[in-house]
XYZ file of C-alpha atoms in Angstrom:
304
model
C -0.038 -0.281 0.095
C 0.893 3.217 -0.536
C 0.866 6.643 1.380
C -2.772 8.466 1.477
C -1.013 11.440 0.916
C 1.730 9.989 -1.145
C 1.509 12.233 -4.282
C 1.295 15.575 -2.266
C 3.983 14.438 -0.227
C 6.222 13.790 -3.073
C 6.079 17.897 -3.868
C 7.537 18.097 -0.544
C 8.042 21.244 1.026
C 9.569 24.701 -0.550
C 10.847 27.368 0.748
C 8.530 30.377 2.182
C 10.398 32.268 -0.793
C 9.597 30.304 -3.593
C 6.111 31.891 -3.396
C 7.463 34.343 -5.438
C 7.315 32.042 -8.751
C 3.007 32.597 -8.236
C 1.046 34.945 -7.437
C -0.106 35.256 -3.668
C -3.153 36.434 -2.778
C -4.849 37.670 0.281
C -8.641 38.016 1.453
C -9.604 41.002 2.237
C -12.472 40.694 4.558
C -14.607 42.717 6.494
C -15.465 41.646 10.636
C -18.016 39.154 10.335
C -18.692 38.983 6.504
C -20.432 35.915 6.142
C -19.319 34.424 2.311
C -15.571 35.139 4.294
C -16.623 32.686 7.276
C -17.482 35.795 9.712
C -14.202 36.111 10.829
C -13.446 38.554 13.931
C -11.314 41.621 14.335
C -8.439 39.338 15.584
C -8.346 36.989 12.720
C -8.467 39.742 10.202
C -5.357 41.944 12.291
C -3.131 38.791 11.827
C -4.363 38.606 7.862
C -2.968 42.303 7.526
C 0.019 41.796 9.475
C 1.183 39.240 7.447
C 0.243 41.365 4.827
C 3.089 43.808 6.261
C 5.449 41.146 6.274
C 5.290 40.106 2.837
C 5.839 42.784 1.428
C 8.797 43.542 3.388
C 10.141 40.355 1.768
C 9.168 41.796 -1.367
C 7.063 38.807 -2.057
C 4.364 40.643 -3.827
C 1.080 39.875 -1.877
C -2.006 41.674 -3.673
C -5.204 41.791 -1.551
C -8.614 39.899 -3.278
C -12.195 40.131 -2.561
C -14.585 37.745 -1.524
C -16.693 38.499 -4.673
C -13.218 37.956 -6.585
C -12.498 34.424 -5.180
C -16.241 33.303 -5.950
C -16.742 34.372 -9.476
C -13.077 32.366 -10.216
C -13.717 29.242 -12.715
C -10.658 27.699 -12.546
C -7.976 26.447 -10.442
C -4.351 27.437 -10.463
C -0.919 27.353 -8.616
C -0.866 31.030 -6.560
C -1.645 30.739 -3.462
C -4.599 32.107 -1.356
C -4.196 32.783 2.158
C -7.089 33.080 4.217
C -7.988 33.961 7.639
C -10.573 31.379 8.752
C -11.192 28.348 7.019
C -14.658 28.215 6.853
C -17.424 29.930 4.269
C -18.153 30.420 1.523
C -15.296 31.501 -0.227
C -13.274 28.973 1.343
C -15.483 25.901 -0.210
C -15.352 27.491 -3.565
C -11.585 27.546 -3.475
C -11.255 24.169 -2.321
C -13.855 22.754 -5.027
C -11.308 24.489 -7.671
C -8.677 22.669 -6.426
C -6.507 26.180 -4.927
C -3.327 25.906 -2.978
C -5.003 27.559 0.252
C -3.169 28.500 3.414
C -4.127 29.788 6.742
C -2.764 33.215 7.832
C -0.513 31.338 10.747
C 1.331 28.712 8.366
C 2.878 32.222 6.531
C 3.707 33.590 9.389
C 5.520 30.914 11.107
C 7.096 30.236 7.973
C 8.603 33.694 7.853
C 9.255 33.965 11.001
C 11.103 30.837 11.348
C 12.456 30.587 7.869
C 10.672 27.244 7.515
C 9.604 24.812 4.418
C 6.142 25.816 3.366
C 4.262 22.707 3.454
C 3.386 22.349 -0.669
C 0.116 21.015 -0.924
C -3.190 20.900 -2.454
C -4.792 20.221 0.500
C -5.461 23.039 3.304
C -2.600 23.933 4.986
C -3.807 26.293 8.251
C -0.357 26.251 10.006
C 2.858 23.814 10.619
C 1.540 22.695 13.551
C 2.309 19.135 12.601
C 4.818 19.552 10.011
C 6.945 16.816 9.184
C 5.196 14.406 10.692
C 3.932 11.082 9.155
C 0.471 9.637 10.717
C -1.237 6.205 10.933
C -4.600 4.887 12.666
C -5.349 2.123 14.291
C -8.699 1.344 15.732
C -10.273 4.929 15.864
C -13.780 4.881 14.379
C -14.068 5.374 10.787
C -15.926 9.029 11.316
C -13.305 10.361 14.248
C -10.072 9.138 12.019
C -11.632 10.865 8.571
C -12.043 14.115 10.958
C -8.369 13.592 12.381
C -7.283 13.077 9.371
C -8.320 16.411 7.704
C -7.090 17.966 10.614
C -3.574 16.122 10.475
C -3.403 17.438 6.725
C -4.386 21.063 7.492
C -1.594 21.216 10.302
C 0.954 20.221 7.711
C 0.803 16.544 8.560
C 1.172 13.794 5.959
C -1.496 10.533 6.221
C -0.240 7.149 5.299
C -2.948 4.407 5.789
C -0.417 1.404 5.805
C 2.247 0.791 8.695
C 5.799 1.721 7.545
C 9.263 2.534 8.244
C 8.299 6.145 7.726
C 5.288 6.506 10.037
C 6.433 9.062 12.595
C 3.153 8.553 15.272
C 0.618 6.049 15.860
C -2.874 7.394 16.508
C -4.358 4.513 18.477
C -7.369 3.990 20.613
C -5.809 1.089 22.952
C -2.521 -0.753 23.095
C -4.440 -3.766 21.218
C -1.153 -6.199 21.224
C -3.322 -8.238 18.408
C -2.930 -5.122 16.331
C 0.105 -5.648 13.888
C 0.236 -1.695 13.781
C 0.699 -1.310 17.518
C 3.079 -4.083 17.521
C 4.952 -2.752 14.933
C 4.996 0.591 16.188
C 6.390 -0.512 19.327
C 8.878 -2.906 17.942
C 10.046 0.116 16.125
C 10.013 2.810 18.858
C 7.005 5.248 17.267
C 4.873 6.775 19.663
C 1.469 5.550 20.102
C -0.756 8.266 20.776
C -3.971 9.291 22.147
C -6.475 10.743 19.903
C -6.626 13.955 21.803
C -2.631 14.503 20.380
C -4.348 15.834 17.484
C -7.423 17.677 18.946
C -5.090 19.276 21.711
C -2.528 20.192 18.752
C -5.663 21.711 16.271
C -7.070 23.998 19.560
C -3.454 25.056 19.537
C -3.425 26.158 15.688
C -6.918 27.649 15.833
C -5.913 30.003 18.952
C -3.229 31.078 16.523
C -0.436 29.410 18.388
C 2.967 28.502 16.444
C 3.916 25.238 19.022
C 5.200 22.168 17.448
C 3.097 19.602 18.501
C 5.559 16.976 17.123
C 7.784 18.222 20.353
C 8.675 15.775 22.779
C 6.949 17.540 25.627
C 3.421 17.293 23.631
C 4.166 13.667 22.417
C 4.327 12.487 26.168
C 1.346 14.329 27.640
C -0.488 12.552 24.556
C 0.999 9.172 25.043
C -1.652 5.857 25.230
C -2.348 5.039 28.446
C -2.203 1.454 29.274
C -5.604 0.743 30.392
C -7.228 2.848 27.809
C -10.708 1.237 26.629
C -10.371 -1.341 29.433
C -12.828 -1.542 31.648
C -11.754 -3.366 34.786
C -13.285 -5.443 38.117
C -12.074 -7.749 40.675
C -12.540 -10.636 42.643
C -10.895 -12.127 46.150
C -9.060 -9.193 46.911
C -8.579 -7.274 50.490
C -10.652 -4.024 50.259
C -7.308 -2.265 50.739
C -5.993 -3.711 47.464
C -8.864 -3.006 45.416
C -8.898 0.831 46.065
C -5.303 0.502 45.115
C -5.730 -1.177 42.475
C -9.080 1.144 41.483
C -6.103 4.405 41.641
C -4.344 2.403 39.673
C -6.367 1.852 36.760
C -8.116 5.287 37.088
C -4.797 6.808 36.879
C -3.554 4.945 33.564
C -6.585 5.224 31.496
C -9.314 2.909 31.969
C -11.982 2.597 34.133
C -12.795 0.201 37.438
C -16.135 -0.954 38.424
C -17.061 -2.885 41.054
C -20.161 -4.278 38.994
C -19.055 -6.995 36.201
C -21.764 -6.578 33.607
C -21.410 -8.280 30.384
C -20.661 -6.147 27.269
C -19.243 -3.498 29.182
C -16.562 -4.926 31.499
C -13.296 -6.152 29.563
C -11.150 -7.607 32.115
C -11.407 -9.441 35.458
C -8.517 -9.356 38.054
C -7.857 -12.285 40.013
C -5.530 -14.992 42.108
C -8.161 -17.638 42.715
C -9.870 -19.625 40.475
C -12.731 -20.127 42.345
C -15.600 -17.348 43.164
C -19.166 -16.129 41.513
C -17.266 -13.525 39.387
C -14.485 -15.961 38.232
C -17.342 -18.856 36.899
C -19.384 -15.754 35.084
C -16.504 -14.877 33.242
C -15.186 -18.321 32.512
C -19.273 -18.784 31.544
C -19.210 -15.585 29.209
C -15.695 -16.808 27.491
C -12.406 -15.160 27.046
C -13.637 -13.147 23.823
C -16.257 -11.077 26.156
C -13.983 -10.949 28.896
C -10.626 -11.366 29.981
C -9.464 -13.466 33.791
C -6.020 -11.897 34.182
C -3.766 -12.171 37.426
C -2.995 -9.431 39.300
C 0.798 -9.836 38.134
C -0.741 -8.713 34.855
C -1.520 -4.916 36.281
C 2.172 -4.836 37.677
C 3.822 -6.125 34.536
C 1.547 -3.579 32.509
C 2.797 -0.780 35.067
C 6.682 -2.035 34.211
C 5.646 -1.059 30.690
C 4.511 2.507 31.414
C 8.237 3.137 33.679
C 10.630 1.533 31.350
């Protein structure tokens, strides 16, 4: 399989100075202008500041109105810079397959002398630039939304897990998942969906942080008991309390009530008891019966 973004990735990125080869159009909109996506005053101030920065760099930016954008009939290799990614103007330029960038993407590249992602999908920021993201176990509706966000933040998507993948976004530490096991073998960070959502929230707030930095990777690593609902049997009250705390601290849910189609694991060191018998009756595919050492071994992986 090839990367979903392979065609875009092959275009690579280009120095901000390369924009001079094409016309750079900047949307001139009014506060609250509906067809322009109802930008607020702060968003338009950023757009004006960028225009002045580009002029000083002799990159020849030109203003364009919302009406002029809507009257465009054909796409081209020119650049269009918008203060917001919403509204009829945004939708029209995307339908024409124009190169659309957010104000933040260009400001960041100018300030840091970085490459500008050369894409035909819209790029709001460089928050995830140089990342190649793969997904595992994520619900399709959420995955589609996250794919869109990754692209808008300058990242690339790979359907298959290859050696080029830099981050795996998963819903659980599923050892039956080939992608998860390969990510662990290659020491590729396995992250929660919160990584992408938080990065996008930061980018929308006009923050220039790179969410590929170790600080943010550490904050959003997938917790060991994510999607686990764990009950126990045969433990002393104090041990149950400690177990509940450890499970909750590491992304899982502890429950005293072992319900079918809800509870994923039963922790017990005994081969007897009502919960044990019920769990065995339900079967391994319904609920995993594990020893207490499974908890401690799992936590050791977190610390290693």
